[in-house]
Amino acid sequence: MVLEAFSLIFNPACLVLILIGVIVGIIFGSIPGLSATMAIVLFLPMSFGMTPMNGIALLVGLYLGGISGGLISAILLKIPGTPSSISTVFDGGPMAEKGEAGRALGVGILFSFLGGLISIFALMFISPYLAAVTLKFTPVEYFAIAVFSLTIIASLSGNSLINGLISGFFGIALSMVGMAPIDAVTRFTFGSFQLLSGFDIVVILIGVFAVTDIIMAGFGRKHLADKMQKTEFQLKGFGLTLQEFKGQIVNLIRSSLIGIGIGILPGIGGSTAGLLAYTAEKNSSKYPEKFGTGIIDGVIASETSNNAVIGGSLIPLLTMGIPGNTVTAIFLGGLTIHGISPGPLIFEKSGQYVYGIFLALIVANVFMLIFERAGLRVFVKLLDIPKHILLPIIMVCCAVGAYSSNSRIFDVWCVMAFGLMGVLFKKLKIPSTPLIIGFILGSMAEENLRRALMASEGSWAVFVTRPISLAFLIVAFVSVAMTLKKQIAGKKA
């Protein structure tokens, strides 16, 4: 089967399709508002007429390229190209402002490759065992994970925990707009049918990160004609020395494991993985105060983990037929169309295609590394464009990206509203990152809380009687306690 998989993948037609998929995926990932999901949806019909392996290889290239492409706009424009790249903005953006855009991109590309590679090997060798663990997770465990993940708010609140909590609770409130999970009761819609489906995460990301920065740049009108940085671009390798690489090995391994673990669990996603990995690295760092000012540690944690999600998310898909996110749900459709049925017997019935997927992922990962590294000089040239030319183009792209997410003009107005809200947050010195965390995790926490209480007939004891749930809640409590202790000690100092 392995030899057959080699012959299916390593032929000119298949390799060209993987390369096309990676390049198109990177383009979709780097444009705010577009995503790997959209790329796969658009190209899925094209794969129908191809041989099964060629069609799947194209989808693999689109998936991997779409996730990794988000770092380009996250670093250069401080706009996450995909939700997975949210935490890349925290240090990647400041590095670009300091004239280290090339280094930030180089480091991000290298560790995206390594994170993806580690997760692919995890997919190849331990997928059946890891998938079996996920069967033990119920809504009780998912709620505990959501509570644990929400403790990130305390770590990313900056100097004021109160402001961080205000932002986080506002994000949770936004996640409750629309129809409630399970019983579909409408909430906070104020009679508007446009709000029945709530707010899209892409709309909030574009508004808070992109439109806010464009409006803030408008306040400094005398600098709009300036170039964003000098045109010199010198970069050896990927922007870090061997000694620096050795110092990041623990970060690499920890972030990869977080990404793989989050990828295996359905419904959580790369954005949560990146935020968890970033927070874990910040909390274990000897210099946590430097995070957010432009250091490679944060970029590495974010990009390693969100690419490690790729392999992790395919583990439950292939071994149990359970898609962990929207992209893998569409990918599942592609597999089914080509006559491949994911599940426990997939290795026996379609072994050559499973090994072909493994090889296609490795090839796509290598193509991603080569193409993004070769295009670094072109990417960085974006920073040479004067702001008065670049910012209107970005604003148009933001409007297009917002409209394309749900094909609604209403979303374009929402982007503008969230942009103004972001400006207000900046004026009041309220961090916007906790808002994003609250929005992403709020709906997950609410849905699983309600499911768990329904299953336990309203008993809250279920959250402390199940070992996995109890462990996550204890870790969440310890995490908040340690953060508070650090902040109190910092104020005293």
Tab-separated table of C-alpha atoms in Angstrom:
chain	number	residue	atom	x	y	z
A	1	MET	CA	0.000	0.000	0.000
A	2	VAL	CA	2.838	2.401	0.822
A	3	LEU	CA	4.526	1.759	-2.539
A	4	GLU	CA	1.203	2.300	-4.311
A	5	ALA	CA	0.756	5.575	-2.408
A	6	PHE	CA	4.227	6.689	-3.535
A	7	SER	CA	3.334	6.018	-7.173
A	8	LEU	CA	0.032	7.913	-6.788
A	9	ILE	CA	1.616	11.016	-5.234
A	10	PHE	CA	5.021	11.240	-6.914
A	11	ASN	CA	3.831	11.744	-10.461
A	12	PRO	CA	3.982	15.090	-12.290
A	13	ALA	CA	0.208	15.707	-12.411
A	14	CYS	CA	-0.314	15.119	-8.689
A	15	LEU	CA	2.718	17.170	-7.652
A	16	VAL	CA	1.588	20.100	-9.827
A	17	LEU	CA	-1.899	19.947	-8.283
A	18	ILE	CA	-0.430	20.011	-4.755
A	19	LEU	CA	1.737	23.004	-5.703
A	20	ILE	CA	-1.257	24.843	-7.201
A	21	GLY	CA	-3.289	24.047	-4.074
A	22	VAL	CA	-0.560	25.383	-1.763
A	23	ILE	CA	-0.082	28.621	-3.738
A	24	VAL	CA	-3.829	29.312	-4.030
A	25	GLY	CA	-4.276	28.413	-0.348
A	26	ILE	CA	-1.538	30.850	0.708
A	27	ILE	CA	-3.180	33.619	-1.349
A	28	PHE	CA	-6.590	32.911	0.213
A	29	GLY	CA	-5.079	32.669	3.692
A	30	SER	CA	-3.166	35.932	3.373
A	31	ILE	CA	-6.190	38.006	2.298
A	32	PRO	CA	-8.284	39.026	5.325
A	33	GLY	CA	-11.815	37.670	5.035
A	34	LEU	CA	-10.891	34.772	2.782
A	35	SER	CA	-9.848	31.431	4.259
A	36	ALA	CA	-8.812	27.833	3.668
A	37	THR	CA	-12.499	26.902	3.953
A	38	MET	CA	-13.452	29.192	1.079
A	39	ALA	CA	-10.569	27.936	-1.063
A	40	ILE	CA	-11.606	24.298	-0.591
A	41	VAL	CA	-15.296	25.085	-1.240
A	42	LEU	CA	-14.410	26.810	-4.531
A	43	PHE	CA	-12.078	24.053	-5.722
A	44	LEU	CA	-14.091	21.050	-4.486
A	45	PRO	CA	-16.261	20.863	-7.666
A	46	MET	CA	-13.078	20.956	-9.773
A	47	SER	CA	-11.801	17.836	-8.021
A	48	PHE	CA	-14.852	15.767	-9.025
A	49	GLY	CA	-13.486	14.909	-12.467
A	50	MET	CA	-9.995	14.027	-11.184
A	51	THR	CA	-8.730	10.667	-10.006
A	52	PRO	CA	-9.376	10.181	-6.267
A	53	MET	CA	-5.742	10.758	-5.241
A	54	ASN	CA	-5.285	13.825	-7.447
A	55	GLY	CA	-8.501	15.400	-6.193
A	56	ILE	CA	-7.658	14.757	-2.532
A	57	ALA	CA	-4.055	15.974	-3.021
A	58	LEU	CA	-5.393	19.289	-4.385
A	59	LEU	CA	-7.625	19.711	-1.311
A	60	VAL	CA	-4.678	18.870	0.991
A	61	GLY	CA	-2.570	21.602	-0.638
A	62	LEU	CA	-5.391	24.139	-0.286
A	63	TYR	CA	-5.917	23.256	3.383
A	64	LEU	CA	-2.263	23.513	4.370
A	65	GLY	CA	-1.580	26.628	2.283
A	66	GLY	CA	-4.707	28.368	3.578
A	67	ILE	CA	-3.739	27.901	7.233
A	68	SER	CA	-0.084	28.916	6.810
A	69	GLY	CA	-0.847	31.929	4.581
A	70	GLY	CA	-2.509	33.801	7.425
A	71	LEU	CA	0.844	34.808	8.915
A	72	ILE	CA	1.662	37.105	5.971
A	73	SER	CA	-1.034	39.714	6.631
A	74	ALA	CA	-0.857	39.089	10.398
A	75	ILE	CA	2.778	40.230	10.439
A	76	LEU	CA	2.853	42.809	7.638
A	77	LEU	CA	-0.536	44.472	8.126
A	78	LYS	CA	-1.401	43.449	11.728
A	79	ILE	CA	-4.548	41.819	10.346
A	80	PRO	CA	-4.969	38.068	10.916
A	81	GLY	CA	-5.492	36.574	7.454
A	82	THR	CA	-7.279	33.654	9.119
A	83	PRO	CA	-8.676	33.248	12.659
A	84	SER	CA	-5.789	30.841	13.323
A	85	SER	CA	-3.314	33.731	13.013
A	86	ILE	CA	-4.835	35.940	15.735
A	87	SER	CA	-1.957	35.461	18.173
A	88	THR	CA	0.666	35.934	15.424
A	89	VAL	CA	-0.360	39.606	15.337
A	90	PHE	CA	0.665	40.171	18.975
A	91	ASP	CA	4.421	39.993	18.306
A	92	GLY	CA	4.579	39.738	14.514
A	93	GLY	CA	3.007	43.186	14.044
A	94	PRO	CA	5.385	44.970	16.458
A	95	MET	CA	8.359	43.213	14.823
A	96	ALA	CA	7.287	44.589	11.430
A	97	GLU	CA	6.943	48.076	12.935
A	98	LYS	CA	10.522	47.809	14.244
A	99	GLY	CA	11.804	46.944	10.762
A	100	GLU	CA	12.059	43.199	11.423
A	101	ALA	CA	9.249	42.075	9.115
A	102	GLY	CA	11.574	39.787	7.142
A	103	ARG	CA	12.816	38.097	10.292
A	104	ALA	CA	9.286	37.668	11.672
A	105	LEU	CA	8.104	36.130	8.400
A	106	GLY	CA	11.168	33.882	8.134
A	107	VAL	CA	10.765	32.563	11.672
A	108	GLY	CA	6.999	32.153	11.206
A	109	ILE	CA	7.437	30.213	7.953
A	110	LEU	CA	10.108	27.891	9.397
A	111	PHE	CA	8.130	27.016	12.516
A	112	SER	CA	4.894	26.690	10.545
A	113	PHE	CA	6.708	24.021	8.548
A	114	LEU	CA	8.085	22.289	11.653
A	115	GLY	CA	4.751	22.406	13.514
A	116	GLY	CA	2.976	20.973	10.479
A	117	LEU	CA	5.610	18.269	10.069
A	118	ILE	CA	5.393	17.171	13.714
A	119	SER	CA	1.591	16.959	13.497
A	120	ILE	CA	1.787	14.935	10.260
A	121	PHE	CA	4.061	12.380	11.953
A	122	ALA	CA	1.617	12.292	14.893
A	123	LEU	CA	-1.172	11.643	12.378
A	124	MET	CA	0.837	8.847	10.752
A	125	PHE	CA	2.007	6.957	13.822
A	126	ILE	CA	-0.340	7.557	16.736
A	127	SER	CA	-3.678	8.520	15.169
A	128	PRO	CA	-5.664	5.427	16.238
A	129	TYR	CA	-4.525	5.778	19.878
A	130	LEU	CA	-5.118	9.530	20.048
A	131	ALA	CA	-8.517	9.219	18.421
A	132	ALA	CA	-9.577	6.668	21.048
A	133	VAL	CA	-8.947	9.253	23.793
A	134	THR	CA	-11.404	11.717	22.223
A	135	LEU	CA	-14.226	9.195	22.597
A	136	LYS	CA	-14.047	9.778	26.376
A	137	PHE	CA	-14.818	13.485	25.975
A	138	THR	CA	-18.399	14.560	26.657
A	139	PRO	CA	-19.927	18.077	26.901
A	140	VAL	CA	-18.727	18.079	30.535
A	141	GLU	CA	-15.075	17.881	29.440
A	142	TYR	CA	-15.576	20.381	26.617
A	143	PHE	CA	-17.054	22.915	29.053
A	144	ALA	CA	-14.074	22.412	31.397
A	145	ILE	CA	-11.694	22.970	28.462
A	146	ALA	CA	-13.570	26.161	27.538
A	147	VAL	CA	-13.324	27.442	31.136
A	148	PHE	CA	-9.605	26.619	31.187
A	149	SER	CA	-9.108	28.398	27.851
A	150	LEU	CA	-10.984	31.472	29.126
A	151	THR	CA	-8.307	31.878	31.810
A	152	ILE	CA	-6.099	33.161	28.976
A	153	ILE	CA	-7.969	36.454	29.433
A	154	ALA	CA	-6.214	36.992	32.767
A	155	SER	CA	-2.784	36.453	31.165
A	156	LEU	CA	-3.449	38.742	28.195
A	157	SER	CA	-5.134	41.616	30.052
A	158	GLY	CA	-1.983	43.739	30.195
A	159	ASN	CA	-1.512	45.962	33.231
A	160	SER	CA	-5.209	46.103	34.157
A	161	LEU	CA	-7.036	42.870	34.926
A	162	ILE	CA	-10.307	44.814	35.281
A	163	ASN	CA	-10.037	46.196	31.732
A	164	GLY	CA	-9.178	42.713	30.449
A	165	LEU	CA	-12.243	41.230	32.153
A	166	ILE	CA	-14.486	43.997	30.755
A	167	SER	CA	-13.215	43.183	27.268
A	168	GLY	CA	-13.571	39.418	27.791
A	169	PHE	CA	-17.144	39.640	29.138
A	170	PHE	CA	-18.094	41.930	26.259
A	171	GLY	CA	-16.776	39.277	23.853
A	172	ILE	CA	-18.862	36.598	25.619
A	173	ALA	CA	-21.917	38.882	25.344
A	174	LEU	CA	-21.331	39.290	21.595
A	175	SER	CA	-21.155	35.498	21.212
A	176	MET	CA	-24.685	35.260	22.648
A	177	VAL	CA	-26.253	37.473	19.979
A	178	GLY	CA	-28.675	35.529	17.775
A	179	MET	CA	-30.371	32.186	18.301
A	180	ALA	CA	-29.381	30.271	21.422
A	181	PRO	CA	-27.887	26.790	21.022
A	182	ILE	CA	-30.220	23.813	21.544
A	183	ASP	CA	-33.547	25.678	22.004
A	184	ALA	CA	-33.014	28.433	19.333
A	185	VAL	CA	-34.436	31.239	21.502
A	186	THR	CA	-33.547	34.616	19.970
A	187	ARG	CA	-31.403	36.924	22.110
A	188	PHE	CA	-30.128	40.492	21.739
A	189	THR	CA	-31.432	40.803	18.171
A	190	PHE	CA	-33.553	43.938	18.903
A	191	GLY	CA	-36.022	42.841	16.237
A	192	SER	CA	-33.416	42.630	13.454
A	193	PHE	CA	-33.521	39.437	11.377
A	194	GLN	CA	-29.915	40.137	10.315
A	195	LEU	CA	-28.767	39.343	13.847
A	196	LEU	CA	-30.518	35.946	14.052
A	197	SER	CA	-27.318	34.158	13.041
A	198	GLY	CA	-25.138	36.324	15.306
A	199	PHE	CA	-21.816	37.895	14.346
A	200	ASP	CA	-19.229	36.127	12.216
A	201	ILE	CA	-15.744	35.793	13.748
A	202	VAL	CA	-14.191	37.041	10.472
A	203	VAL	CA	-16.246	40.246	10.687
A	204	ILE	CA	-15.116	40.934	14.259
A	205	LEU	CA	-11.467	40.163	13.467
A	206	ILE	CA	-11.395	42.478	10.450
A	207	GLY	CA	-13.155	45.252	12.341
A	208	VAL	CA	-11.144	45.114	15.574
A	209	PHE	CA	-7.708	44.518	14.035
A	210	ALA	CA	-7.824	46.112	10.572
A	211	VAL	CA	-10.390	48.910	10.529
A	212	THR	CA	-9.346	50.113	13.992
A	213	ASP	CA	-5.713	50.460	12.872
A	214	ILE	CA	-6.755	52.249	9.668
A	215	ILE	CA	-8.853	54.765	11.642
A	216	MET	CA	-6.040	55.263	14.178
A	217	ALA	CA	-3.603	55.849	11.309
A	218	GLY	CA	-5.992	58.495	10.013
A	219	PHE	CA	-5.554	60.455	13.241
A	220	GLY	CA	-1.857	60.817	12.343
A	221	ARG	CA	-2.565	62.313	8.938
A	222	LYS	CA	0.787	64.077	8.616
A	223	HIS	CA	2.519	60.661	8.542
A	224	LEU	CA	0.223	59.040	5.958
A	225	ALA	CA	2.578	59.888	3.088
A	226	ASP	CA	5.519	58.241	4.865
A	227	LYS	CA	6.708	54.800	3.904
A	228	MET	CA	5.962	52.198	6.514
A	229	GLN	CA	9.613	51.216	6.817
A	230	LYS	CA	12.940	51.387	5.013
A	231	THR	CA	13.353	49.367	1.833
A	232	GLU	CA	16.480	47.515	2.942
A	233	PHE	CA	15.898	43.801	3.288
A	234	GLN	CA	18.609	41.471	4.483
A	235	LEU	CA	17.889	38.029	5.854
A	236	LYS	CA	20.137	35.033	6.225
A	237	GLY	CA	18.284	31.741	6.154
A	238	PHE	CA	15.090	32.124	8.156
A	239	GLY	CA	16.166	34.950	10.444
A	240	LEU	CA	17.463	33.125	13.495
A	241	THR	CA	20.796	31.626	14.508
A	242	LEU	CA	21.396	27.993	15.461
A	243	GLN	CA	21.739	29.083	19.095
A	244	GLU	CA	18.355	30.868	18.958
A	245	PHE	CA	16.808	27.803	17.333
A	246	LYS	CA	18.084	25.557	20.136
A	247	GLY	CA	16.590	27.975	22.667
A	248	GLN	CA	13.165	27.576	21.027
A	249	ILE	CA	13.027	23.757	20.973
A	250	VAL	CA	10.916	23.551	24.153
A	251	ASN	CA	8.562	26.183	22.697
A	252	LEU	CA	8.383	24.185	19.451
A	253	ILE	CA	7.544	20.885	21.163
A	254	ARG	CA	5.049	22.375	23.634
A	255	SER	CA	3.250	24.421	20.967
A	256	SER	CA	3.115	21.420	18.605
A	257	LEU	CA	1.577	19.231	21.313
A	258	ILE	CA	-1.005	21.939	22.116
A	259	GLY	CA	-1.860	22.248	18.418
A	260	ILE	CA	-2.191	18.494	17.933
A	261	GLY	CA	-4.306	18.141	21.082
A	262	ILE	CA	-6.627	21.019	20.153
A	263	GLY	CA	-6.873	19.704	16.575
A	264	ILE	CA	-8.043	16.297	17.794
A	265	LEU	CA	-10.866	17.816	19.862
A	266	PRO	CA	-13.796	18.713	17.564
A	267	GLY	CA	-15.086	22.265	17.398
A	268	ILE	CA	-12.233	24.189	19.044
A	269	GLY	CA	-9.940	25.261	16.188
A	270	GLY	CA	-6.580	26.826	15.389
A	271	SER	CA	-7.368	30.221	16.933
A	272	THR	CA	-7.725	28.651	20.392
A	273	ALA	CA	-4.581	26.573	19.849
A	274	GLY	CA	-2.559	29.658	18.949
A	275	LEU	CA	-3.829	31.612	21.956
A	276	LEU	CA	-3.154	28.707	24.350
A	277	ALA	CA	0.358	28.128	22.983
A	278	TYR	CA	1.133	31.866	23.109
A	279	THR	CA	-0.069	32.109	26.718
A	280	ALA	CA	1.801	28.951	27.738
A	281	GLU	CA	5.036	30.338	26.305
A	282	LYS	CA	4.485	33.742	27.906
A	283	ASN	CA	3.778	32.231	31.340
A	284	SER	CA	6.872	29.994	31.203
A	285	SER	CA	9.175	32.705	29.820
A	286	LYS	CA	11.952	34.383	31.791
A	287	TYR	CA	10.927	37.706	30.219
A	288	PRO	CA	7.075	37.734	29.957
A	289	GLU	CA	7.051	41.542	29.917
A	290	LYS	CA	8.599	41.493	26.408
A	291	PHE	CA	5.657	39.617	24.898
A	292	GLY	CA	3.585	41.950	22.739
A	293	THR	CA	6.567	44.205	22.058
A	294	GLY	CA	7.915	42.165	19.138
A	295	ILE	CA	9.874	38.991	19.995
A	296	ILE	CA	10.162	35.764	18.023
A	297	ASP	CA	8.951	33.583	20.925
A	298	GLY	CA	5.339	34.679	20.445
A	299	VAL	CA	5.429	34.257	16.658
A	300	ILE	CA	6.923	30.769	17.028
A	301	ALA	CA	4.331	29.633	19.580
A	302	SER	CA	1.424	30.868	17.471
A	303	GLU	CA	2.570	29.594	14.073
A	304	THR	CA	3.790	26.229	15.361
A	305	SER	CA	0.522	25.457	17.125
A	306	ASN	CA	-1.909	26.610	14.440
A	307	ASN	CA	-0.139	24.507	11.793
A	308	ALA	CA	0.057	21.540	14.170
A	309	VAL	CA	-3.761	21.673	14.297
A	310	ILE	CA	-3.824	20.457	10.660
A	311	GLY	CA	-2.499	16.971	11.423
A	312	GLY	CA	-4.418	16.816	14.694
A	313	SER	CA	-7.751	17.653	13.066
A	314	LEU	CA	-7.327	14.873	10.482
A	315	ILE	CA	-6.872	12.211	13.199
A	316	PRO	CA	-10.564	11.964	14.255
A	317	LEU	CA	-11.623	12.592	10.642
A	318	LEU	CA	-9.763	9.610	9.187
A	319	THR	CA	-10.067	7.175	12.093
A	320	MET	CA	-13.659	7.883	13.189
A	321	GLY	CA	-15.197	10.002	10.422
A	322	ILE	CA	-15.680	12.944	12.824
A	323	PRO	CA	-14.781	16.355	11.313
A	324	GLY	CA	-13.263	18.656	13.935
A	325	ASN	CA	-13.926	21.941	12.143
A	326	THR	CA	-15.518	23.451	9.034
A	327	VAL	CA	-12.528	22.758	6.800
A	328	THR	CA	-12.358	19.069	7.713
A	329	ALA	CA	-16.148	18.793	7.284
A	330	ILE	CA	-15.748	19.933	3.667
A	331	PHE	CA	-12.697	17.687	3.338
A	332	LEU	CA	-14.883	14.787	4.533
A	333	GLY	CA	-17.279	15.588	1.704
A	334	GLY	CA	-14.388	15.424	-0.759
A	335	LEU	CA	-13.310	12.013	0.556
A	336	THR	CA	-16.870	10.653	0.367
A	337	ILE	CA	-17.327	11.905	-3.190
A	338	HIS	CA	-14.223	9.962	-4.229
A	339	GLY	CA	-15.497	6.785	-2.600
A	340	ILE	CA	-13.361	6.882	0.557
A	341	SER	CA	-15.238	6.205	3.788
A	342	PRO	CA	-13.389	7.428	6.917
A	343	GLY	CA	-13.663	5.215	9.981
A	344	PRO	CA	-11.921	2.380	11.831
A	345	LEU	CA	-11.688	0.260	8.649
A	346	ILE	CA	-10.232	2.983	6.410
A	347	PHE	CA	-6.700	1.513	6.573
A	348	GLU	CA	-8.008	-1.844	5.322
A	349	LYS	CA	-10.411	-0.564	2.668
A	350	SER	CA	-8.547	2.506	1.352
A	351	GLY	CA	-5.022	2.117	2.747
A	352	GLN	CA	-3.278	3.415	-0.359
A	353	TYR	CA	-5.276	6.665	-0.213
A	354	VAL	CA	-4.632	7.136	3.526
A	355	TYR	CA	-0.877	6.804	3.007
A	356	GLY	CA	-1.276	9.027	-0.052
A	357	ILE	CA	-2.837	11.728	2.179
A	358	PHE	CA	0.131	11.414	4.566
A	359	LEU	CA	2.606	11.843	1.695
A	360	ALA	CA	0.569	14.695	0.158
A	361	LEU	CA	0.673	16.542	3.492
A	362	ILE	CA	4.467	16.195	3.680
A	363	VAL	CA	4.919	17.338	0.056
A	364	ALA	CA	2.509	20.271	0.554
A	365	ASN	CA	4.382	21.269	3.719
A	366	VAL	CA	7.690	21.323	1.812
A	367	PHE	CA	6.142	23.320	-1.049
A	368	MET	CA	4.753	25.805	1.493
A	369	LEU	CA	8.218	26.278	3.019
A	370	ILE	CA	9.887	26.799	-0.369
A	371	PHE	CA	7.243	29.096	-1.869
A	372	GLU	CA	6.810	31.342	1.184
A	373	ARG	CA	10.581	31.640	1.734
A	374	ALA	CA	11.147	32.453	-1.949
A	375	GLY	CA	8.401	35.094	-1.831
A	376	LEU	CA	9.680	36.841	1.317
A	377	ARG	CA	11.253	39.709	-0.589
A	378	VAL	CA	7.979	40.324	-2.457
A	379	PHE	CA	5.883	40.135	0.714
A	380	VAL	CA	8.067	42.643	2.589
A	381	LYS	CA	7.819	45.097	-0.318
A	382	LEU	CA	4.244	45.725	0.839
A	383	LEU	CA	5.741	47.790	3.642
A	384	ASP	CA	7.351	50.158	1.137
A	385	ILE	CA	3.960	51.338	-0.122
A	386	PRO	CA	3.031	54.740	1.364
A	387	LYS	CA	0.197	54.514	3.878
A	388	HIS	CA	-2.077	56.908	1.968
A	389	ILE	CA	-2.069	54.406	-0.912
A	390	LEU	CA	-1.932	51.147	1.067
A	391	LEU	CA	-4.595	51.842	3.707
A	392	PRO	CA	-7.492	52.586	1.274
A	393	ILE	CA	-6.636	49.352	-0.588
A	394	ILE	CA	-6.691	47.434	2.717
A	395	MET	CA	-10.040	49.035	3.607
A	396	VAL	CA	-11.524	47.879	0.306
A	397	CYS	CA	-10.146	44.362	0.910
A	398	CYS	CA	-11.699	44.426	4.395
A	399	ALA	CA	-15.103	45.319	2.953
A	400	VAL	CA	-14.810	42.603	0.285
A	401	GLY	CA	-13.664	40.050	2.875
A	402	ALA	CA	-16.556	40.924	5.200
A	403	TYR	CA	-19.098	40.654	2.389
A	404	SER	CA	-17.696	37.370	1.079
A	405	SER	CA	-18.013	35.616	4.459
A	406	ASN	CA	-21.857	35.560	4.289
A	407	SER	CA	-22.693	37.618	1.167
A	408	ARG	CA	-24.369	40.332	3.275
A	409	ILE	CA	-23.919	44.115	3.141
A	410	PHE	CA	-24.901	44.040	6.818
A	411	ASP	CA	-21.532	42.438	7.612
A	412	VAL	CA	-19.713	45.352	5.947
A	413	TRP	CA	-21.520	47.791	8.273
A	414	CYS	CA	-20.673	45.528	11.221
A	415	VAL	CA	-16.984	45.678	10.282
A	416	MET	CA	-17.110	49.472	10.394
A	417	ALA	CA	-18.961	49.393	13.738
A	418	PHE	CA	-16.420	47.012	15.280
A	419	GLY	CA	-13.642	49.235	13.921
A	420	LEU	CA	-15.080	52.236	15.761
A	421	MET	CA	-15.535	50.089	18.873
A	422	GLY	CA	-11.851	49.137	18.638
A	423	VAL	CA	-10.897	52.821	18.516
A	424	LEU	CA	-12.979	53.441	21.654
A	425	PHE	CA	-11.233	50.508	23.367
A	426	LYS	CA	-7.832	51.994	22.488
A	427	LYS	CA	-8.825	55.397	23.864
A	428	LEU	CA	-10.018	53.782	27.111
A	429	LYS	CA	-6.909	51.522	27.189
A	430	ILE	CA	-9.046	48.372	27.131
A	431	PRO	CA	-7.238	45.458	25.370
A	432	SER	CA	-9.119	43.981	22.422
A	433	THR	CA	-7.535	40.508	22.585
A	434	PRO	CA	-9.694	39.297	25.523
A	435	LEU	CA	-12.777	40.311	23.508
A	436	ILE	CA	-11.754	37.918	20.708
A	437	ILE	CA	-11.036	35.141	23.221
A	438	GLY	CA	-14.403	35.670	24.920
A	439	PHE	CA	-16.225	35.607	21.583
A	440	ILE	CA	-14.520	32.432	20.348
A	441	LEU	CA	-14.910	30.477	23.586
A	442	GLY	CA	-18.186	31.956	24.863
A	443	SER	CA	-20.461	30.016	22.520
A	444	MET	CA	-18.471	26.812	23.071
A	445	ALA	CA	-18.727	27.149	26.853
A	446	GLU	CA	-22.460	27.945	26.788
A	447	GLU	CA	-23.448	25.121	24.445
A	448	ASN	CA	-21.495	22.455	26.302
A	449	LEU	CA	-22.658	23.739	29.707
A	450	ARG	CA	-26.280	23.399	28.628
A	451	ARG	CA	-25.712	19.949	27.111
A	452	ALA	CA	-23.906	18.747	30.238
A	453	LEU	CA	-26.632	20.028	32.600
A	454	MET	CA	-29.344	18.458	30.443
A	455	ALA	CA	-27.559	15.092	30.526
A	456	SER	CA	-27.031	15.302	34.308
A	457	GLU	CA	-30.600	16.536	34.947
A	458	GLY	CA	-29.366	19.869	36.293
A	459	SER	CA	-26.656	18.502	38.622
A	460	TRP	CA	-23.512	20.684	38.759
A	461	ALA	CA	-21.646	17.918	40.580
A	462	VAL	CA	-20.928	16.229	37.249
A	463	PHE	CA	-18.159	18.788	36.553
A	464	VAL	CA	-16.123	17.681	39.588
A	465	THR	CA	-16.929	13.974	39.597
A	466	ARG	CA	-15.440	13.281	36.163
A	467	PRO	CA	-11.605	13.148	36.394
A	468	ILE	CA	-10.745	14.891	33.095
A	469	SER	CA	-13.182	17.735	33.768
A	470	LEU	CA	-11.951	18.159	37.342
A	471	ALA	CA	-8.308	18.248	36.164
A	472	PHE	CA	-9.025	21.050	33.674
A	473	LEU	CA	-10.976	23.070	36.251
A	474	ILE	CA	-8.145	22.722	38.802
A	475	VAL	CA	-5.574	23.831	36.209
A	476	ALA	CA	-7.830	26.786	35.319
A	477	PHE	CA	-8.052	27.821	38.981
A	478	VAL	CA	-4.275	27.499	39.465
A	479	SER	CA	-3.646	29.483	36.265
A	480	VAL	CA	-5.833	32.398	37.429
A	481	ALA	CA	-4.310	32.308	40.934
A	482	MET	CA	-0.758	32.435	39.549
A	483	THR	CA	-1.620	35.287	37.187
A	484	LEU	CA	-3.166	37.304	40.030
A	485	LYS	CA	-0.139	36.608	42.207
A	486	LYS	CA	2.199	37.855	39.466
A	487	GLN	CA	0.156	41.006	38.920
A	488	ILE	CA	0.018	41.797	42.668
A	489	ALA	CA	3.765	41.196	43.000
A	490	GLY	CA	4.375	43.425	39.960
A	491	LYS	CA	2.322	46.281	41.436
A	492	LYS	CA	4.147	46.009	44.754
A	493	ALA	CA	7.503	46.082	42.969
